[in-house]
């Protein structure tokens, strides 16, 4: 019992990051109806960006967050507009393959330039803790948890309450209809991809103070993000949030009872079960 | 018709490679290309003809490699029966997986994800138990001899791989001409319409996955017997799944000779990258990724598609 509660709280803080990564993925899925296989690679890239911002420019990851948010939004916009859309001829299966190709290119370029060395940063607050009464939570993890929730709320407000959000929902529901009423569908696709990519930049900045970066790190996250998105229901924001938190807890508990290497099995088992039994997820609603 | 002749010429040319050169480098190069052509053909049966894009074909490759290795090392089963059993296991798992995921109507992105998840589960499981070699992998003792399915002369393996690739091409050609293949292609084009015509999609796709699993299993067995070693990352890792789908997509999806053409091209490119950079890791995969994207832009039907367009025009 004494281990259980801290384990759950630890899982929740990890889960908040999963949720943030999954929010970006679910937005892209909701609008483009396609799984973005490059999502994890973009997260890895963002982690490196935050790492180099700290080591080369001395910029704290939290301070770098707004810059990376904008930078990765631009990167995502450009990738969708000038690479994915350009190469896929708008065919669903091709989009899937183009994002896979992007993942190959990004992952292996990172391996080539930065080698497979595990890198971490030193921050002065790394070992400060927040006392919750039942458990001690490292400060960076508490910040990540709150930050992820705030960003999720902002994203939800953006899609729910702005003109851009309305256009995104219109394209998600019926792209030809959206085109007919004068929405530039290609632009909205790229905006969605850009916002989804900005989510990984935010996740990276919140993650780096307590985590590490290697060229392979994205792969582990992308599988968890897929699971989260499927679990929550593809295209559902609330689902991604709840799914992410749930998965963080499942992983922490499986790790506690089964050991590190088998801990991941819990995630995949859940993933396969949800895919088979309830592919619409827990909150299986369209983005609209 | 012309691309059929071209394909047959390509296969014939590959058959005489060991007679033309005795260079170990070229023999190994083409042997590896043939091995991945076989794996690509396996993916092509399901993805090219059936339209079901698997992102976890390493599962079947790994099963073939691991089952043949474990049966020999742990249970003392002779190599040839072990190989046959391994292929049967890969086919059976393919059938079981198909019966499961197609029953629940998973397709498109969902099918890609679930196959990826199964391959990952297999990779983690295999790396977790001593019986499956845990982190060390499976090592078969070196004992050259035809009875042990080990040949000191690399050319024997080469011709064996070549014959199996021929067989794979024949399977694909059979798909293009048989009722079963017609049903499979009908499902790829429009599953609802195919079903309305009385085709059973569950049965057809499951059989295709079993067939595909068996072929990937053959590639896995062959890999194991050639290298006498595999670990969880090589055999079940995502790189193998990606290799499986690249060759047919580059060469031409749903064509009999596309996977072979794609595999040769990819391995030539990979080898060039290795030489140009002095063996830097990962650069061949960067090239594969770029090639994949550029191909989808300019030649969405693969190289064979280009040849067909020329032939028609």
Coordinates of N, CA and C in Angstrom, one line a residue, chain A residues 5 20 43 67 70 82 87 97 103 111 117 126 144 168 176-177 192 217-218 232 237 240 245 261-262 270 284:
Chain A
X5 N 0.2 4.1 -3.8 CA -0.2 5.5 -4.0 C 0.9 6.4 -4.7
X20 N -0.5 14.8 -23.5 CA -0.1 16.0 -24.3 C 0.3 15.5 -25.7
X43 N 8.6 14.4 -31.7 CA 8.8 14.6 -30.3 C 10.3 14.5 -29.9
X67 N 9.2 29.5 -27.6 CA 9.9 29.5 -28.9 C 9.8 28.2 -29.6
X70 N 6.3 27.8 -31.2 CA 6.1 28.4 -32.5 C 7.0 27.7 -33.6
X82 N 4.0 21.0 -47.5 CA 5.0 20.9 -48.6 C 5.7 19.5 -48.7
X87 N 3.4 14.8 -51.4 CA 3.9 13.5 -51.9 C 2.7 12.5 -51.9
X97 N 2.1 6.1 -45.4 CA 3.4 5.8 -45.8 C 4.4 7.0 -45.8
X103 N 9.4 9.5 -40.6 CA 9.9 9.0 -39.3 C 11.3 8.4 -39.6
X111 N 20.3 9.9 -35.5 CA 21.2 8.9 -35.2 C 22.6 9.2 -35.8
X117 N 24.1 8.3 -28.2 CA 24.4 8.7 -26.8 C 23.1 9.2 -26.1
X126 N 16.0 20.2 -10.3 CA 15.7 18.8 -10.6 C 15.3 18.0 -9.4
X144 N 5.1 19.6 -15.0 CA 4.7 18.9 -16.3 C 3.2 18.6 -16.2
X168 N -11.5 24.0 -38.4 CA -10.9 22.7 -38.2 C -12.0 21.6 -38.0
X176 N -15.3 18.3 -48.2 CA -15.8 18.9 -49.4 C -16.8 20.0 -49.1
X177 N -17.6 19.7 -48.2 CA -18.6 20.8 -47.7 C -17.9 22.0 -47.2
X192 N -3.7 22.2 -38.6 CA -4.0 21.1 -37.7 C -2.7 20.3 -37.4
X217 N 14.1 7.6 -28.7 CA 13.2 7.9 -27.7 C 11.8 8.1 -28.2
X218 N 11.7 8.6 -29.4 CA 10.4 8.9 -30.0 C 9.5 7.7 -30.2
X232 N -8.7 6.4 -26.0 CA -9.6 7.5 -25.7 C -10.6 7.7 -26.8
X237 N -10.7 14.7 -27.7 CA -9.7 15.4 -26.8 C -9.8 14.9 -25.4
X240 N -8.3 11.6 -25.2 CA -6.8 11.5 -25.2 C -6.3 11.9 -23.8
X245 N -3.7 9.7 -19.0 CA -3.5 9.6 -17.6 C -3.7 8.1 -17.2
X261 N 10.8 -4.4 -17.8 CA 10.7 -4.8 -19.2 C 9.3 -5.4 -19.6
X262 N 8.7 -6.1 -18.6 CA 7.3 -6.6 -18.9 C 6.3 -5.5 -18.7
X270 N -3.5 -3.8 -23.4 CA -4.7 -2.9 -23.3 C -5.0 -2.4 -24.7
X284 N -15.6 7.5 -27.9 CA -15.6 7.4 -29.3 C -16.4 8.4 -30.0

